[in-house]
Each structure stands twice: as C-alpha cells, then as structure tokens.
Coordinates of C-alpha atoms in Angstrom, one line a residue:
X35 CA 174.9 -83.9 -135.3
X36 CA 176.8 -86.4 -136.9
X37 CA 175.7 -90.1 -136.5
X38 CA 177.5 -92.6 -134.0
X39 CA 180.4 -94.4 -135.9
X40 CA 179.3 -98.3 -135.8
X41 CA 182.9 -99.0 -135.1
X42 CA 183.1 -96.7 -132.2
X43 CA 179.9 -98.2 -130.5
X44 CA 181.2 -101.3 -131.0
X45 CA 184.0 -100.5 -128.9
X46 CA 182.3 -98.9 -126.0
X47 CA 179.9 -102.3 -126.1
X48 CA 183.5 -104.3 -126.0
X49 CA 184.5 -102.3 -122.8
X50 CA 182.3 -104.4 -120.7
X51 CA 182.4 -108.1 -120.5
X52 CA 179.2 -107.4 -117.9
X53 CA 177.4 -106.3 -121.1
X54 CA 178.3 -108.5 -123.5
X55 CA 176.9 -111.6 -121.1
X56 CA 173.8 -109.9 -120.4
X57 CA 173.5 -108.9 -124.3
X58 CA 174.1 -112.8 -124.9
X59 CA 171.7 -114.2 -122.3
X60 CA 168.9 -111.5 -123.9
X61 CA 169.4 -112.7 -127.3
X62 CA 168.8 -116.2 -126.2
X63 CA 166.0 -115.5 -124.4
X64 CA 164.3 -112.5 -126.1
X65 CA 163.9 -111.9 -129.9
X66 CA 166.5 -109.6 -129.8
X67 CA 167.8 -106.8 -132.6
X68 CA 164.8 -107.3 -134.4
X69 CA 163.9 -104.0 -136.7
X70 CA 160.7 -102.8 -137.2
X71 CA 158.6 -104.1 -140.1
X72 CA 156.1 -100.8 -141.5
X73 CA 153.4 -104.0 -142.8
X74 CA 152.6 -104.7 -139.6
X75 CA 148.9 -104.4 -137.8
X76 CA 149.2 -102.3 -135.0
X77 CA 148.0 -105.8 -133.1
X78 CA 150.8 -107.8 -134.8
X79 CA 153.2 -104.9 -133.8
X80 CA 151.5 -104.9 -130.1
X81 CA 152.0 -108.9 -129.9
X82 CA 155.7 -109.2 -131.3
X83 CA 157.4 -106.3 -129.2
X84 CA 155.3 -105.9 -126.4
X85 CA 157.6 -108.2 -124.3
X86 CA 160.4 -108.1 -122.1
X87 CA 163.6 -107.9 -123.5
X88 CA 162.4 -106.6 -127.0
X89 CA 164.9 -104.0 -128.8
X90 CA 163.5 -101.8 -130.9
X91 CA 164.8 -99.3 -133.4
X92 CA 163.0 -95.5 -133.4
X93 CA 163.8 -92.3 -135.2
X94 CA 160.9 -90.5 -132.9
X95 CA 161.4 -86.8 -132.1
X96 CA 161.7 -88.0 -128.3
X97 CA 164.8 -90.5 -129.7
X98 CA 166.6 -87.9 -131.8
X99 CA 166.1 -85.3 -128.6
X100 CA 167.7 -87.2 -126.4
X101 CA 170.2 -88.1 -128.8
X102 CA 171.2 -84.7 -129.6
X103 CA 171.0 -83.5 -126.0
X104 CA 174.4 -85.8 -125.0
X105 CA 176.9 -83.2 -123.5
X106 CA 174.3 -80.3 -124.0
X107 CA 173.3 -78.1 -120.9
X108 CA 169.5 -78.4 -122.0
X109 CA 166.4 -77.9 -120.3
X110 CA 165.1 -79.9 -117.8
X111 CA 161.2 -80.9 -119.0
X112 CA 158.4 -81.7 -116.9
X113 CA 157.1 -85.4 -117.8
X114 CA 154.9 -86.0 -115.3
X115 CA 153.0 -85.9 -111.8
X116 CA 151.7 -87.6 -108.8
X117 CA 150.7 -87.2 -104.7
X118 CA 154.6 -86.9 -104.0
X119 CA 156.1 -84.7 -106.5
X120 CA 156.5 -83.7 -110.2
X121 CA 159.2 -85.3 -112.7
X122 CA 161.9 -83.7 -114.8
X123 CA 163.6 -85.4 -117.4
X124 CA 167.1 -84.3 -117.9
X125 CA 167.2 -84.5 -121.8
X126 CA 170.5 -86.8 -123.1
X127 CA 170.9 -88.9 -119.9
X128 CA 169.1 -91.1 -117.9
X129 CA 167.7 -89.4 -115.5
X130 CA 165.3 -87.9 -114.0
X131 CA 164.5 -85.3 -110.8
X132 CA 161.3 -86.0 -108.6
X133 CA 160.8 -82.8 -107.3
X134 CA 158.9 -82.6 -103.6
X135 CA 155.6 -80.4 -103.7
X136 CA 155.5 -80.1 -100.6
X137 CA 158.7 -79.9 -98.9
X138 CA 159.2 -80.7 -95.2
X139 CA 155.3 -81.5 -94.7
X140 CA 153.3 -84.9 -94.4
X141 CA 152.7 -85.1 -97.9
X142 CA 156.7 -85.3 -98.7
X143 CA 158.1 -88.5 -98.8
X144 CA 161.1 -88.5 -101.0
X145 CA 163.6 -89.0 -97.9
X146 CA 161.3 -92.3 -97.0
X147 CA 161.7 -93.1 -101.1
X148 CA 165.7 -92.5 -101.3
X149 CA 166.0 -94.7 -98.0
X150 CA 164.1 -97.6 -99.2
X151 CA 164.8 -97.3 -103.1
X152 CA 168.7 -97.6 -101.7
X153 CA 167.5 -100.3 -99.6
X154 CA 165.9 -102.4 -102.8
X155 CA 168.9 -101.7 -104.8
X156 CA 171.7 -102.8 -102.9
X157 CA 169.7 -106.1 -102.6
X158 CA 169.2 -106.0 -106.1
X159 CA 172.7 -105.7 -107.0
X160 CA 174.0 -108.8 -104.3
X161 CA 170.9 -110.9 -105.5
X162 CA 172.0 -110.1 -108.9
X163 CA 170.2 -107.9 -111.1
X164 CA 170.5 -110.0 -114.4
X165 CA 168.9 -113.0 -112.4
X166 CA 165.6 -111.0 -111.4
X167 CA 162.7 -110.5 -114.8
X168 CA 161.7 -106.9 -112.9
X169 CA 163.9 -103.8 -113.2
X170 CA 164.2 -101.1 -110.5
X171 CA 165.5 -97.9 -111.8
X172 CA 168.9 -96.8 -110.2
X173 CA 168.6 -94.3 -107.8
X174 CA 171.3 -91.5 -107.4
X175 CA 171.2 -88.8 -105.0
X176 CA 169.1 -86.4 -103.2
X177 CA 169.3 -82.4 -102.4
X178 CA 168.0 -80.8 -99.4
X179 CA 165.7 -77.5 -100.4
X180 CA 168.9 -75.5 -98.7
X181 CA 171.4 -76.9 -101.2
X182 CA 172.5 -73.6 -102.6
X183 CA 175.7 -74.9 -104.6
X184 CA 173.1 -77.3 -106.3
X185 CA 170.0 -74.9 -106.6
X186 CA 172.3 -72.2 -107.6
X187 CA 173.7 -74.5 -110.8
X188 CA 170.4 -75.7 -111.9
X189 CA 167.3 -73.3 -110.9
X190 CA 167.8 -71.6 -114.8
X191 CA 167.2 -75.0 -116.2
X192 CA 163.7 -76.1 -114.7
X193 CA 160.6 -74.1 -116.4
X194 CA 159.2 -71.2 -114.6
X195 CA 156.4 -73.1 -113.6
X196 CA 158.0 -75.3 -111.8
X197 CA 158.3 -75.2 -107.6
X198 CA 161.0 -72.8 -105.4
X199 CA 163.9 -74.9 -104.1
X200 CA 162.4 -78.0 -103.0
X201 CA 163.5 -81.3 -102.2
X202 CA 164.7 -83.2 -104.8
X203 CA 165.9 -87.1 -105.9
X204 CA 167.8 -88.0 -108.5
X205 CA 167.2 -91.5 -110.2
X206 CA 167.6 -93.4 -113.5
X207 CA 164.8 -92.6 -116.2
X208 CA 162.2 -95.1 -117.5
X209 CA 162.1 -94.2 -120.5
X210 CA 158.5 -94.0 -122.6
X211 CA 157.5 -97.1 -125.0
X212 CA 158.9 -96.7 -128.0
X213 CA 157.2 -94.2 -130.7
X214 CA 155.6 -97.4 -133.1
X215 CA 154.4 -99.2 -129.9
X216 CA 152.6 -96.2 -128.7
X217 CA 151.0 -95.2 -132.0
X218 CA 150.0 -99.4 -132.0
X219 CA 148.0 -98.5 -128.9
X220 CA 146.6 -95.2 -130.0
X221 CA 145.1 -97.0 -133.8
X222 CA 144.0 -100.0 -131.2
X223 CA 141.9 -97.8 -128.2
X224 CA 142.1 -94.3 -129.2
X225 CA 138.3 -93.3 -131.3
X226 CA 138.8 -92.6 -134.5
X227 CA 138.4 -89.7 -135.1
X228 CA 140.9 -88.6 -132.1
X229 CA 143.7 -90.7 -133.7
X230 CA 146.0 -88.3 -135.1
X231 CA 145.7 -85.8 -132.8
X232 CA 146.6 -88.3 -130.3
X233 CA 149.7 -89.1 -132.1
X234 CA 150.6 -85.8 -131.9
X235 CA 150.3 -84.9 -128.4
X236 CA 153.3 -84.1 -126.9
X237 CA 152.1 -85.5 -123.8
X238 CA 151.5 -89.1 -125.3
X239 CA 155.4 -89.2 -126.0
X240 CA 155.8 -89.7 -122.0
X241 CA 154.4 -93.0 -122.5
X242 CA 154.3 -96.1 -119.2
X243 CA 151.9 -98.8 -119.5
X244 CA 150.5 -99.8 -116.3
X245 CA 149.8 -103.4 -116.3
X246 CA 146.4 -104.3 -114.5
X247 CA 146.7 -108.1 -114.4
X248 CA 143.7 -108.0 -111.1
X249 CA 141.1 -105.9 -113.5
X250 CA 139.1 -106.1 -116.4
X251 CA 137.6 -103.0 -118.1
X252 CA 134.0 -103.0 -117.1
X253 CA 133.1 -100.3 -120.0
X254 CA 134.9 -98.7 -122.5
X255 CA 135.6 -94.8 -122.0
X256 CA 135.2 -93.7 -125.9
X257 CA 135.4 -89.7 -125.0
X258 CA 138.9 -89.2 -123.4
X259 CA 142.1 -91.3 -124.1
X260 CA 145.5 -90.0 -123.5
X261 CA 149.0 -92.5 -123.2
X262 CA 150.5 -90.8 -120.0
X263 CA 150.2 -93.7 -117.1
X264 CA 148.0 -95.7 -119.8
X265 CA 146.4 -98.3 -117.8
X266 CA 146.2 -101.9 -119.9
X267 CA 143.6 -104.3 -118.3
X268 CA 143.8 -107.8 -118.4
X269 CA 141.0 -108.2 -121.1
X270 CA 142.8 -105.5 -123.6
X271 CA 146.5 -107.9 -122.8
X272 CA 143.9 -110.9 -124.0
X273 CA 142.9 -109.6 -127.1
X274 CA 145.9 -108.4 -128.3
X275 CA 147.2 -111.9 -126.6
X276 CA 149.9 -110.8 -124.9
X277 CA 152.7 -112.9 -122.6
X278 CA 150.5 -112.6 -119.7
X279 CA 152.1 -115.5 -118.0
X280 CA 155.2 -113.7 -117.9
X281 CA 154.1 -110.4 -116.5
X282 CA 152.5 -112.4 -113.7
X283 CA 155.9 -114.2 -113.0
X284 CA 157.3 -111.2 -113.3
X285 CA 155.6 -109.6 -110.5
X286 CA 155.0 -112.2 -108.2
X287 CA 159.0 -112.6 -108.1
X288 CA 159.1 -109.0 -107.5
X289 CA 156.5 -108.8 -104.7
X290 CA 158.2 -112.1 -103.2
X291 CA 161.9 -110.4 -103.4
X292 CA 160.5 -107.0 -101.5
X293 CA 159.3 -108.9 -99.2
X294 CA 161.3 -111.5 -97.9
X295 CA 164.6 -110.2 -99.6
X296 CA 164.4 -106.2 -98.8
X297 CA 161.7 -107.2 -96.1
X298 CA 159.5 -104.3 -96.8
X299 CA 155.4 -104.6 -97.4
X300 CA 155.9 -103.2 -101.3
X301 CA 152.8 -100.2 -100.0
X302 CA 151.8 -98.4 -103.3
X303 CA 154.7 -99.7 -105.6
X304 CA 153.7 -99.2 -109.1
X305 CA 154.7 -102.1 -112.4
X306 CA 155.3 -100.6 -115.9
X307 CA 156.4 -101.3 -119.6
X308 CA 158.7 -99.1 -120.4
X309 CA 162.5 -98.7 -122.0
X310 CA 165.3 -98.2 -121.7
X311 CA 168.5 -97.1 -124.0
X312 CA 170.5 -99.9 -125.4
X313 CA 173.1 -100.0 -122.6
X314 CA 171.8 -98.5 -119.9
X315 CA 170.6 -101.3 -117.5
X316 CA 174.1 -101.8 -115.5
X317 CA 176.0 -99.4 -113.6
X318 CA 178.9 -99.5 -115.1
X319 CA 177.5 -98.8 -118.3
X320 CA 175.6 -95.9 -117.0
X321 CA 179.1 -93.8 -115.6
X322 CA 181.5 -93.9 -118.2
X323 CA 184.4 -96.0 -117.2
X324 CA 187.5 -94.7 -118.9
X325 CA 188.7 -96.7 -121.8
X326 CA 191.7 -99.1 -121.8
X327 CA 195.1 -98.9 -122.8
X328 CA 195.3 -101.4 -125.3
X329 CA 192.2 -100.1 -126.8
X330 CA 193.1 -97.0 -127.6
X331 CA 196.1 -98.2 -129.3
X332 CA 194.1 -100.2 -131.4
X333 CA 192.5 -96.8 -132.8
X334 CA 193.2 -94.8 -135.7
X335 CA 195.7 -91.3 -134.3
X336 CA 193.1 -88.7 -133.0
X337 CA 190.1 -90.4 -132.8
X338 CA 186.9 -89.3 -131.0
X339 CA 186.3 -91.5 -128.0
X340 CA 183.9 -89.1 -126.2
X341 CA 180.8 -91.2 -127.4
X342 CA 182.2 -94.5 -126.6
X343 CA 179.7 -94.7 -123.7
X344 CA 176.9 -92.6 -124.0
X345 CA 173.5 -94.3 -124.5
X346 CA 171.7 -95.2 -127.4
X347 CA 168.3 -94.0 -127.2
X348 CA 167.7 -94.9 -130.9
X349 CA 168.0 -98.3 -129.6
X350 CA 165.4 -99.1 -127.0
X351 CA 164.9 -102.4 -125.1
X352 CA 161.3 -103.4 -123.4
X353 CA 161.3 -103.9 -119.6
X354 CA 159.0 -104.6 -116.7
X355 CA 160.1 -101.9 -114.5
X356 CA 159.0 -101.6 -110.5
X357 CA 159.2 -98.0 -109.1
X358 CA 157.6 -95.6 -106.6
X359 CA 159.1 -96.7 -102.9
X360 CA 157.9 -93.5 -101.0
X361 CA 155.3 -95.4 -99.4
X362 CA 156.7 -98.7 -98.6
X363 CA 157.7 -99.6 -94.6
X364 CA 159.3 -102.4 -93.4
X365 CA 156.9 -105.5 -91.5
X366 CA 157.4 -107.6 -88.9
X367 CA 157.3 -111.1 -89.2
X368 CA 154.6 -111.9 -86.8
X369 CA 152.4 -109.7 -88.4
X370 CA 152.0 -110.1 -91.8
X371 CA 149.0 -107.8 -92.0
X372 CA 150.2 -104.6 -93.7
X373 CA 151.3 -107.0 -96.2
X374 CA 147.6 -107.7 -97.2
X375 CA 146.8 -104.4 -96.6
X376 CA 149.5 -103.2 -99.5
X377 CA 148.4 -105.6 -102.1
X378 CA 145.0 -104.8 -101.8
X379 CA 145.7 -100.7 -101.6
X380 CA 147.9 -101.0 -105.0
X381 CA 146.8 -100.0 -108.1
X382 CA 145.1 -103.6 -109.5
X383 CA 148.8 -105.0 -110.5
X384 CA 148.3 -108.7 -109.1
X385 CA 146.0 -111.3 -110.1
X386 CA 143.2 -111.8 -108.1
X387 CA 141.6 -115.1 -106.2
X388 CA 138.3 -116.3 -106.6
X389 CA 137.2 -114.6 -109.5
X390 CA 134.1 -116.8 -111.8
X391 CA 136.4 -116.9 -115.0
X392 CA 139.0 -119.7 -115.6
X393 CA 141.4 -117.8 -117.0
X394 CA 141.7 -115.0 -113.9
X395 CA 142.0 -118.2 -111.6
X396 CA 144.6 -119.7 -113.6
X397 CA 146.7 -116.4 -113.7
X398 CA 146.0 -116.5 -109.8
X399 CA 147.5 -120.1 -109.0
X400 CA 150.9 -118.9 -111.7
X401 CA 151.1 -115.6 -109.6
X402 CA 150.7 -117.8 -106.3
X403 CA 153.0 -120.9 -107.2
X404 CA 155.7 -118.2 -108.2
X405 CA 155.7 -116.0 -105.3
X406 CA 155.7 -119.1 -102.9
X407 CA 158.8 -120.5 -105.0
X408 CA 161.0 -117.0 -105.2
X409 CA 160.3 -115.9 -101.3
X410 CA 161.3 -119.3 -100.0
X411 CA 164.7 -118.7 -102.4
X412 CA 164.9 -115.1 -100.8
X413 CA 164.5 -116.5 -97.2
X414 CA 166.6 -119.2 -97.9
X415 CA 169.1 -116.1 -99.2
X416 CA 168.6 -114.3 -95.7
X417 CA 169.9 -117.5 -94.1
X418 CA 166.3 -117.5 -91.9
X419 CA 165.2 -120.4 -89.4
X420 CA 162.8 -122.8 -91.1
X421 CA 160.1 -121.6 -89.0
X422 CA 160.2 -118.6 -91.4
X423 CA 159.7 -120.8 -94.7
X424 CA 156.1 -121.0 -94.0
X425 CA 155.4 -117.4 -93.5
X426 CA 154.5 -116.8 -97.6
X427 CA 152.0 -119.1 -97.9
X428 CA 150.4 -117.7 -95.1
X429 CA 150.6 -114.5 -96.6
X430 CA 148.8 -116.0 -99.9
X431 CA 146.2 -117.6 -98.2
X432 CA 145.0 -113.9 -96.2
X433 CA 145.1 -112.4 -99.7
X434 CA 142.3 -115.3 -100.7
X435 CA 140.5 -114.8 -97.1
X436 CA 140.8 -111.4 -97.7
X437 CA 139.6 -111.4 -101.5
X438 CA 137.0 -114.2 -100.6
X439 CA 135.0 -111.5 -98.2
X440 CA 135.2 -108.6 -100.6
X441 CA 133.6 -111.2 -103.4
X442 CA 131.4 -112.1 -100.7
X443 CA 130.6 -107.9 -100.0
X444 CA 130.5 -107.0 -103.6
X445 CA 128.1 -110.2 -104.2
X446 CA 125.6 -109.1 -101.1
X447 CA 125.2 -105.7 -103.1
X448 CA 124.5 -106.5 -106.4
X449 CA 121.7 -108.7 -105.3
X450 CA 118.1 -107.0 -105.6

C-alpha cells in the first residue's frame, strides 16, 4: 500500500474548520504532535503520554492493519466480551458490532443501550462535545436478528465461532492504547519472565485501561497478567504519578452531565484510556463529506482524492472515553436513591469518602467540588426551578452516608 501523501492529508484536515479549532484548542491545552522518543523508561513513557489529548505516532501491526484495511471487505474480528454481548471490530473503520448473546431474553439489553446511548449523544452534541473532557463513542445503528438484507451481506465476514443472527449495534470504536504505551505497562506490572510473551499476545493488542480512582491494590497478582480491560488502581496511577486530578475531573463532570443533563442514574457505565485515530472524534470527520469546488481545482489533473478523509490510525490521540449504557435508567427527582445505588454497583471508577489516607480524601473533595459545579451548569442548561439546584449535593452527601456505614461495616469485621 502506498503511504498517505502529506499534501493530500493536509487537505482533507483543511476541509473542516470544526477540526482545525479543535486541533488548535488540543495543542494549547495538551502536548500535542509529540513523537515518540525510543530513550525513554517505560515510567517516563507512562507519565508523558498517559494523558488526555496525547498524539502518538505507532507503526504496530494493529496500526498498519487497520491502515491497510480502508476500502477492503475484511474480516470482522472478535475483540472482546462481556454479560451483554461480544465485540467485532470492523478492521479500517471505526467501528465496531456488539453482538447480543442472547437475543430477545432478559440478559439482552442492546435495545435499552441504543436508546440511551442516542439519548447521551444528542445531549452531547447540543452541550457541545469539544466543551466536555469525557468522550462517548458515536453510536450508529442497530439490526433486528430478522434483518435478512443485513445478515445476508455480512454473516461470511464474522468467524464461525461467532453467534446465529442476533441482535446487533453499531457504534464508533475505542480504539486500544497505543502499541509503546501498552508494552510501558507490560515492562512496569507484567513478571519478568512473562514479558515478551505478553508483548506478543494478540489479545494484549485490544488494550482499555480501566481507571480505578475508588481502589487501591491490596496485593499484587504476580502469576496472571493480561492487558484486555487492564484495571489501573489508584496506587499504580501514584507511582507512575499520573494526572490523577484530571481523571477525577474528568469523571465527576461526566457523572454530573448524565445525570442532570441526560437525567439518567449512569448504572454500570464503564471509564477508559483509550484512542482514537487522528480525526476521528467529530461527525463530520467520521462520514466523508464530499470535497469542495475550489479545492479540487487547486489540485494537480487526476489526482487521488479517495483518502482525503479516511482516518489516520498511525496517528493516535489519548482520551477518557465513557461507554456501556445498557444498564442505565432514567430517575426521578424525588428519589435520588438509584443514583447511590449506581455509584456504588460500578466498577471502583469514583473516588471514595472517608477513607484514612489524605491523598484518597483530597481526590474525594476535587471529585465532589467538580460534580456540584458541572450539574448545577447542567441544571441551569435544563432551564430547572431553583428548587432543583440543591438536589446534587444531596446526592454527594448519601454517597458519604452511604460510604460512612460500609467503613463503619468493613471496620466491625476486621476487629478480633
């Protein structure tokens, strides 16, 4: 395949003025375009692009893959798993199929997912996407199990393996850490002696870091380590001193915006580090628009335009992504309980109140101050009565009841 013309990237980036603000405000904000330095530690590596807004350049089998799968009829490939369904990536776009295990039953909640993930974008987009820290992947369509004229077109291309017609939603791909990210955090937790066959795991190239600001690692498990859904505590983000302020920020603007912006209790949502191509983060940039007029006459006689919008995976960008809406519901305002019920049945995302060291309090009053500060702004949004203003401080203060009698719990137990 024959690399991307600079020239010819360059126009597909001048196609959007959408872009080239957003690429402006990242620059300022982020340390942006930086390449990758082969003298770093894989700590040094861990601490300088281990941050939102990052762009990193890879050459990684997964990068050149998806590169030379653009306007190929490749394989779909299975990249993962969970209670609701498994995950296809559709190699040279961005994105992916969940596919219902269980279509029809309990146990299938893609229709409740597409609802609600619709829901949180089109909030998203009127709120302003470029104005919120957390991404939310795009979502796209779903088919019914029935859908012949779709099932029909694409059965050939999932693995045999994989489920009879099912239920299935289309949305935009996170796409895995970059390759010299993930091998930092293999040569940092992975034994020794497993390091290079970690690195070569195909599986380890699917690689989301879950970020458990609410947990510390209370031992060290030394005899399995894999990157799929790699969990990073609050004590490993410490040593390799991380921008932990900004993840908590992060998240507590998200839980405040799914709240009291899309008014849903945020049941079971999961936050990751992951990528994303170059150019992929709007709309726009995501369907190809068709170029302009007066930029194709600027072009040399028979010039190849097809490429002027296709993604970049060589060219990766580090974001806090929020996904997994299957089991969110919406709340009413005078009970605010299955909002404390959700924070406390997530995965350990938030930071926690009451806990002995300074440093998990501190996090704690950050993650509080912001969400107080971003829900009244999302109220205020909604055009709600004042009487509203004071429901999110109520809501903080039955997390810290709520956390204060599990302490208490845990506390009665441990004493002999």
């Amino acid at each position: 395949m024959q690399p991307q013309n600079p020239q010819s990237r360059k126009r597909g980036q001048d196609v959007s003025e959408v872009e080239s603000s957003r690429t402006a405000s990242l620059i300022d904000a982020m340390m942006a375009n930086i390449q990758l330095e082969e003298k770093l530690t894989s700590k040094t590596m861990l601490q300088r692009f281990f941050s939102m807004g990052s762009i990193i350049s890879t050459s990684s089998s997964f990068a050149n893959r998806q590169q030379d799968a653009i306007g190929t009829r490749s394989q779909y490939r299975s990249i993962g798993s969970g209670t609701c369904g498994q995950v296809f990536e559709v190699p040279g776009t961005t994105y992916v199929f969940k596919l219902a295990k269980h279509p029809g039953k309990e146990t299938d909640t893609l229709w409740n997912d597409y609802r609600q993930h619709l829901k949180i974008q089109e909030v998203f987009d009127k709120l302003g996407r470029s104005e919120l820290q957390v991404r939310t992947p795009r979502v796209w369509h779903f088919v019914n199990m029935d859908d012949e004229a779709w099932w029909m077109q694409n059965k050939d291309r999932f693995p045999k393996t994989a489920a009879d017609w099912t239920n299935l939603l289309c949305t935009e791909r996170i796409l895995p850490i970059p390759r010299p990210l993930r091998e930092s955090l293999i040569e940092e937790y992975c034994p020794e002696k497993g390091i290079q066959q970690a690195k070569e795991m195909e599986e380890n190239k699917d690689c989301l870091v879950r970020l458990y600001l609410g947990k510390r690692r209370s031992r060290v498990n030394t005899s399995f380590f894999s990157l799929r859904n790699f969990c990073l505590h609050l004590d490993q983000m410490e040593e390799l001193e991380l921008k932990i302020d900004q993840f908590a920020t992060t998240m507590a603007e998200a839980l405040a915006v799914m709240h009291w912006a899309c008014r849903l209790d945020a049941n079971d949502v999961e936050f990751v580090v992951g990528s994303a191509p170059d150019i992929s983060a709007e709309p726009n940039l995501i369907v190809p628009k068709p170029l302009t007029s007066s930029e194709i006459n600027k072009m040399e006689p028979n010039t190849s335009t097809w490429n002027a919008h296709t993604n970049d995976f060589k060219q990766r960008q580090i974001h806090i992504w929020m996904l997994d809406f299957n089991r969110c519901r919406p709340f009413q305002p005078d009970n605010l309980t299955p909002l404390v019920d959700a924070f406390f049945l997530n995965d350990p995302y938030y930071p926690r109140p009451h806990s002995p060291k300074a440093r998990d309090q501190y996090l704690w009053t950050l993650f509080r101050k912001t969400y107080e500060q971003c829900s009244q702004k999302s109220l205020k949004w909604h055009k709600m009565d004042v009487q509203f203003l004071k429901l999110p401080g109520q809501v903080m203060d039955m997390v810290e009841e709520r956390q204060k009698a599990r302490v208490e719990v845990q506390q009665s137990l441990n004493q002999p």
